[in-house]
Amino acid sequence: MQEKAPWDVKRELLTKSDDETDPRYGCKPEERPYPDIIKFGIINLDKPPGPSSHEVTAWVKRILNIEHAGHGGTLEPLQPLA
Amino acid sequence: MTGVLPIALEEATKVIQALLIAGKEYVGVMKLHKDMSERRIREVFDEFKGKIYQRPPARASVKKVLRTRTIYYLDILEIEGRNILFKVGCEAGTYIRKLVFDIGRALGCGAHMHELRRIRAGPFTENNIVTLHDTLYLYNKWLETNDIKILRKFILPMERALDFMPKIFIRDSAVDAVCHGAHLTAPGITHVESGIKPSDKVAIFTLKGEAVALGTAIASTEEILKATHGIMVRTDRVLMPRGTYPKLWK
């Protein structure tokens, strides 16, 4: 059988032993305050043609004035036509 | 070429390994070097679905040995003369330029890639994609207004990178031990997703939905649900800083 793409796989959440979480610790990801929103953040970037994935990552670092950033998978460069 | 390039910031760079192994989706235009019948083109496209063998191209950064990759789907969207507009869903590390070249060889006419755009990297798609210009504009607007809603418009929580990984949720009392690199044992687990098999890569979450760590399951979903003790997940990569949750372990 043809293997499904990970985004087409449906998973069900099953309860083993439910519990409550203490609101004094941690934070829902969607409610993170500044600067944690950046510290634990990802930008879904539309890479422009031309610069490398690495160069684009460096630009994002400069724009946001942050120390570290990394990209999730190099986009193969388009080679000039022979 | 352009398209979806997720960029992880600061601490979130730790989730990159999950994105590197995540499947990708592309749309592209392949140019045939001779005229071919539509029937033949469709036949050959069908042969490239499922497991394929691929030798990485000369300029690739990996060893040039034949390896298998899974093509989840390979759809022809339009054929116009020698141009074929296609969409492909594939395993991480599939070289699309090479795929197009190999399809051209199988057709016997030769082919090359004319255009390519990545439309998905794991959970990230062209929905809510932003350009570098958007990033610069919105960041400056945030500096001016101090309105956090503006940051939330273009910076997503790192947890979104793990949307398609099988998830295991743990109670507050188990969080800090995992943050210190401890393996996850059965009593700490509250919920588990279906379909997990031993040696699957999984993500460990708090009950608030925060990512704690990436790990490798050593039991199946069914076994985890039944277990009363023992290690269920080997912790590979801690994502949450120590001390976020109280230390309730010795």
Coordinates of C-alpha atoms in Angstrom, one line a residue:
Chain A
M1 CA 0.0 0.0 0.0
Q2 CA 1.1 3.5 -0.8
E3 CA 2.6 5.2 2.3
K4 CA 0.6 8.3 3.4
A5 CA 2.3 11.7 3.7
P6 CA 2.7 12.7 7.4
W7 CA 0.2 15.5 6.9
D8 CA -2.4 13.0 5.7
V9 CA -2.1 10.7 8.7
K10 CA -4.9 11.2 11.3
R11 CA -4.0 10.6 14.9
E12 CA -6.3 10.2 17.8
L13 CA -5.5 11.6 21.3
L14 CA -6.0 8.8 23.9
T15 CA -6.1 9.4 27.7
K16 CA -4.0 7.3 29.9
S17 CA -4.5 9.1 33.2
D18 CA -5.8 12.7 33.1
D19 CA -4.4 15.4 35.3
E20 CA -4.6 19.2 35.8
T21 CA -1.8 21.7 35.1
D22 CA -0.8 24.4 37.5
P23 CA -1.3 27.9 35.9
R24 CA 1.6 29.2 38.0
Y25 CA 4.2 27.4 35.8
G26 CA 4.8 27.6 32.1
C27 CA 2.6 29.3 29.5
K28 CA 0.4 28.3 26.6
P29 CA 2.5 28.7 23.5
E30 CA 0.0 31.1 21.9
E31 CA 0.1 33.4 24.9
R32 CA 3.9 33.7 25.4
P33 CA 4.9 37.2 26.4
Y34 CA 7.7 39.2 24.9
P35 CA 10.6 38.3 24.7
D36 CA 9.7 34.6 24.9
I37 CA 7.6 34.9 21.8
I38 CA 10.8 35.5 19.9
K39 CA 13.0 33.2 22.0
F40 CA 10.7 30.2 21.2
G41 CA 9.4 31.4 17.8
I42 CA 9.5 30.3 14.2
I43 CA 8.9 32.5 11.1
N44 CA 7.3 30.8 8.1
L45 CA 9.3 32.6 5.5
D46 CA 8.7 32.9 1.8
K47 CA 12.3 32.6 0.6
P48 CA 13.2 35.1 -2.1
P49 CA 15.0 33.8 -5.2
G50 CA 18.7 34.7 -5.4
P51 CA 20.2 34.6 -1.9
S52 CA 20.9 31.3 -0.3
S53 CA 18.9 29.8 2.5
H54 CA 21.8 30.6 4.8
E55 CA 22.0 34.3 3.7
V56 CA 18.2 34.7 4.2
T57 CA 18.6 33.3 7.7
A58 CA 21.3 35.8 8.4
W59 CA 19.1 38.7 7.3
V60 CA 16.3 37.5 9.6
K61 CA 18.8 37.5 12.5
R62 CA 19.8 41.1 11.7
I63 CA 16.2 42.3 11.3
L64 CA 15.1 40.9 14.7
N65 CA 18.5 41.7 16.3
I66 CA 18.9 38.2 17.7
E67 CA 21.9 35.9 18.3
H68 CA 20.7 32.6 16.9
A69 CA 18.5 31.5 14.0
G70 CA 18.5 28.5 11.8
H71 CA 16.5 27.3 8.8
G72 CA 14.6 24.0 8.5
G73 CA 15.9 22.5 5.2
T74 CA 17.8 24.1 2.5
L75 CA 15.9 24.9 -0.7
E76 CA 18.0 23.6 -3.6
P77 CA 19.4 26.4 -5.6
L78 CA 18.1 26.6 -9.2
Q79 CA 21.0 26.0 -11.4
P80 CA 21.5 28.1 -14.6
L81 CA 20.1 26.3 -17.6
A82 CA 22.8 24.5 -19.7
Chain B
M1 CA 13.9 29.1 -6.3
T2 CA 11.4 30.2 -3.6
G3 CA 8.9 29.0 -1.2
V4 CA 8.4 27.8 2.3
L5 CA 11.6 28.2 4.4
P6 CA 10.8 28.0 8.2
I7 CA 13.3 30.0 10.2
A8 CA 13.7 29.0 13.9
L9 CA 14.7 31.8 16.3
E10 CA 17.0 31.5 19.4
E11 CA 15.9 28.6 21.6
A12 CA 13.6 27.3 18.8
T13 CA 16.6 26.3 16.7
K14 CA 16.4 23.1 18.7
V15 CA 13.3 22.0 16.8
I16 CA 15.1 22.3 13.5
Q17 CA 16.0 18.6 13.5
A18 CA 12.3 17.8 13.5
L19 CA 11.8 20.0 10.4
L20 CA 14.8 18.4 8.6
I21 CA 13.2 15.0 8.8
A22 CA 9.8 16.3 7.9
G23 CA 8.2 15.7 4.5
K24 CA 8.1 18.4 1.9
E25 CA 5.7 19.4 -0.9
Y26 CA 6.6 21.2 -4.1
V27 CA 5.0 22.5 -7.3
G28 CA 7.2 22.7 -10.3
V29 CA 7.4 22.9 -14.1
M30 CA 9.3 20.1 -15.9
K31 CA 10.4 20.7 -19.4
L32 CA 10.6 17.6 -21.7
H33 CA 13.3 17.7 -24.5
K34 CA 11.0 16.0 -27.0
D35 CA 7.3 15.6 -27.6
M36 CA 5.8 12.7 -25.7
S37 CA 2.2 11.3 -25.6
E38 CA 0.2 12.2 -22.5
R39 CA -0.5 8.5 -22.0
R40 CA 3.2 7.7 -21.8
I41 CA 3.9 10.6 -19.5
R42 CA 1.2 9.5 -17.1
E43 CA 2.5 5.9 -17.1
V44 CA 6.1 7.0 -16.3
F45 CA 4.9 9.4 -13.6
D46 CA 3.1 6.5 -11.9
E47 CA 6.3 4.5 -11.8
F48 CA 7.9 7.2 -9.6
K49 CA 5.2 7.0 -6.8
G50 CA 6.0 5.1 -3.6
K51 CA 9.6 4.0 -2.9
I52 CA 12.2 5.2 -5.4
Y53 CA 15.9 4.9 -5.7
Q54 CA 17.8 8.2 -5.9
R55 CA 21.5 9.0 -6.1
P56 CA 22.1 12.5 -4.7
P57 CA 23.4 15.0 -7.3
A58 CA 27.1 15.8 -7.5
R59 CA 26.7 19.1 -5.7
A60 CA 24.7 17.7 -2.8
S61 CA 26.1 17.9 0.7
V62 CA 25.5 14.2 1.4
K63 CA 27.3 11.0 0.4
K64 CA 26.6 10.1 -3.3
V65 CA 25.3 6.7 -2.7
L66 CA 22.0 5.2 -4.0
R67 CA 19.3 5.6 -1.4
T68 CA 15.6 5.1 -1.2
R69 CA 13.1 7.9 -0.8
T70 CA 9.3 7.8 -0.5
I71 CA 7.2 9.8 -3.0
Y72 CA 3.8 10.1 -1.2
Y73 CA 2.2 11.5 -4.3
L74 CA 3.2 12.8 -7.7
D75 CA 0.3 14.6 -9.5
I76 CA 0.3 16.1 -13.0
L77 CA -1.7 19.3 -12.8
E78 CA -1.3 20.3 -16.4
I79 CA 0.4 19.3 -19.6
E80 CA 1.1 22.0 -22.2
G81 CA 3.3 20.9 -25.0
R82 CA 6.6 19.9 -23.5
N83 CA 5.8 21.6 -20.2
I84 CA 4.4 19.6 -17.3
L85 CA 3.1 21.3 -14.2
F86 CA 3.3 18.9 -11.3
K87 CA 2.9 18.6 -7.6
V88 CA 4.9 16.2 -5.4
G89 CA 4.7 15.2 -1.8
C90 CA 8.0 13.5 -0.7
E91 CA 10.1 12.4 2.1
A92 CA 12.8 14.7 3.5
G93 CA 16.0 14.6 1.4
T94 CA 14.4 13.9 -2.0
Y95 CA 16.1 15.9 -4.7
I96 CA 13.4 17.2 -7.0
R97 CA 15.8 18.3 -9.8
K98 CA 17.1 14.7 -9.8
L99 CA 13.6 13.3 -9.8
V100 CA 12.7 15.4 -12.8
F101 CA 16.0 14.3 -14.6
D102 CA 15.3 10.6 -13.8
I103 CA 11.7 10.9 -15.1
G104 CA 13.1 12.4 -18.3
R105 CA 15.5 9.4 -18.6
A106 CA 12.7 6.9 -18.0
L107 CA 10.6 8.6 -20.7
G108 CA 13.6 8.4 -23.0
C109 CA 13.4 12.0 -24.1
G110 CA 15.3 13.7 -21.3
A111 CA 13.9 16.5 -19.2
H112 CA 15.0 19.3 -16.8
M113 CA 13.3 21.3 -14.1
H114 CA 12.2 24.7 -15.3
E115 CA 10.6 26.1 -12.2
L116 CA 10.2 24.9 -8.6
R117 CA 8.5 26.3 -5.5
R118 CA 8.3 24.6 -2.1
I119 CA 4.8 24.8 -0.8
R120 CA 5.3 22.8 2.3
A121 CA 8.0 21.9 4.9
G122 CA 6.4 19.6 7.5
P123 CA 3.5 21.5 9.0
F124 CA 4.5 24.8 7.4
T125 CA 2.6 25.7 4.2
E126 CA 1.9 28.8 2.2
N127 CA -0.9 29.7 4.6
N128 CA 0.5 32.6 6.8
I129 CA 3.8 32.6 5.0
V130 CA 5.6 36.0 5.2
T131 CA 8.3 37.7 3.1
L132 CA 11.5 39.3 4.4
H133 CA 9.7 42.7 3.7
D134 CA 6.8 41.7 5.9
T135 CA 9.2 40.6 8.6
L136 CA 11.0 44.0 8.5
Y137 CA 7.8 46.0 8.3
L138 CA 6.0 44.1 11.1
Y139 CA 9.0 44.1 13.4
N140 CA 9.4 47.9 13.1
K141 CA 5.7 48.3 13.7
W142 CA 6.0 46.3 16.9
L143 CA 8.9 48.5 18.1
E144 CA 6.8 51.6 17.4
T145 CA 3.5 50.3 19.0
N146 CA 4.6 47.7 21.6
D147 CA 1.5 45.8 20.5
I148 CA 2.3 42.1 21.0
K149 CA -0.5 41.1 18.5
I150 CA 1.8 42.3 15.8
L151 CA 4.6 39.9 16.8
R152 CA 2.0 37.1 16.9
K153 CA 1.1 37.9 13.3
F154 CA 4.4 36.7 12.0
I155 CA 6.2 34.7 14.7
L156 CA 4.6 31.3 15.4
P157 CA 5.3 29.2 18.5
M158 CA 8.0 26.6 17.9
E159 CA 5.4 24.0 18.8
R160 CA 3.9 24.4 15.3
A161 CA 7.0 22.7 13.9
L162 CA 5.9 19.5 15.7
D163 CA 2.3 19.4 14.6
F164 CA 2.7 16.2 12.6
M165 CA 4.9 14.4 15.1
P166 CA 3.2 11.8 17.3
K167 CA 2.7 13.4 20.7
I168 CA 2.8 12.3 24.3
F169 CA 1.5 14.6 27.0
I170 CA 2.9 14.5 30.5
R171 CA 1.9 15.9 33.9
D172 CA 3.5 18.9 35.5
S173 CA 5.4 16.8 38.0
A174 CA 7.3 14.9 35.2
V175 CA 8.3 18.0 33.2
D176 CA 11.5 19.2 35.0
A177 CA 13.0 15.7 35.1
V178 CA 12.7 15.5 31.3
C179 CA 14.1 19.0 31.0
H180 CA 17.2 17.6 32.8
G181 CA 17.4 14.9 30.2
A182 CA 15.7 12.1 32.1
H183 CA 13.9 9.5 30.0
L184 CA 10.1 9.5 30.3
T185 CA 8.6 6.8 32.4
A186 CA 5.0 5.5 32.4
P187 CA 3.6 7.3 35.5
G188 CA 4.4 10.7 34.1
I189 CA 2.2 10.2 31.0
T190 CA -1.4 11.6 30.8
H191 CA -2.2 11.3 27.1
V192 CA -0.7 9.6 24.1
E193 CA -1.5 9.7 20.4
S194 CA -2.6 6.7 18.4
G195 CA -0.3 4.9 16.0
I196 CA 3.0 5.1 17.8
K197 CA 5.4 2.2 17.3
P198 CA 8.7 1.5 19.1
S199 CA 11.6 3.5 17.6
D200 CA 9.2 6.2 16.2
K201 CA 10.3 9.8 16.8
V202 CA 7.9 11.5 19.1
A203 CA 7.4 14.9 20.8
I204 CA 6.8 15.3 24.5
F205 CA 4.3 18.1 25.5
T206 CA 3.0 19.6 28.7
L207 CA -0.7 19.8 29.4
K208 CA -0.6 23.5 28.4
G209 CA 0.6 22.4 25.0
E210 CA 4.3 23.5 25.4
A211 CA 7.0 21.3 23.8
V212 CA 9.3 19.8 26.4
A213 CA 11.5 17.5 24.4
L214 CA 11.9 15.3 21.3
G215 CA 12.4 11.6 21.9
T216 CA 12.3 8.1 20.6
A217 CA 9.4 5.8 21.7
I218 CA 10.4 2.5 23.1
A219 CA 6.9 1.2 23.3
S220 CA 3.7 1.3 21.2
T221 CA 0.7 3.4 21.9
E222 CA -1.1 0.4 23.3
E223 CA 1.8 -0.6 25.5
I224 CA 2.2 3.0 26.8
L225 CA -1.5 3.1 27.7
K226 CA -1.2 -0.1 29.8
A227 CA 2.2 0.4 31.4
T228 CA 2.4 1.2 35.1
H229 CA 6.2 1.7 35.2
G230 CA 9.3 1.7 33.1
I231 CA 10.8 4.0 30.4
M232 CA 8.4 4.7 27.5
V233 CA 10.3 7.4 25.7
R234 CA 14.1 8.0 25.4
T235 CA 14.7 11.7 25.5
D236 CA 16.9 12.8 22.6
R237 CA 16.6 16.6 22.6
V238 CA 15.4 18.8 25.4
L239 CA 13.5 21.9 24.1
M240 CA 12.3 23.5 27.3
P241 CA 14.7 25.3 29.7
R242 CA 15.2 23.7 33.1
G243 CA 13.3 25.2 35.9
T244 CA 10.3 26.2 33.8
Y245 CA 8.3 23.8 36.0
P246 CA 9.1 23.0 39.7
K247 CA 11.5 20.3 40.5
L248 CA 9.3 17.6 42.1
W249 CA 11.7 14.7 41.6
K250 CA 14.7 13.5 43.6

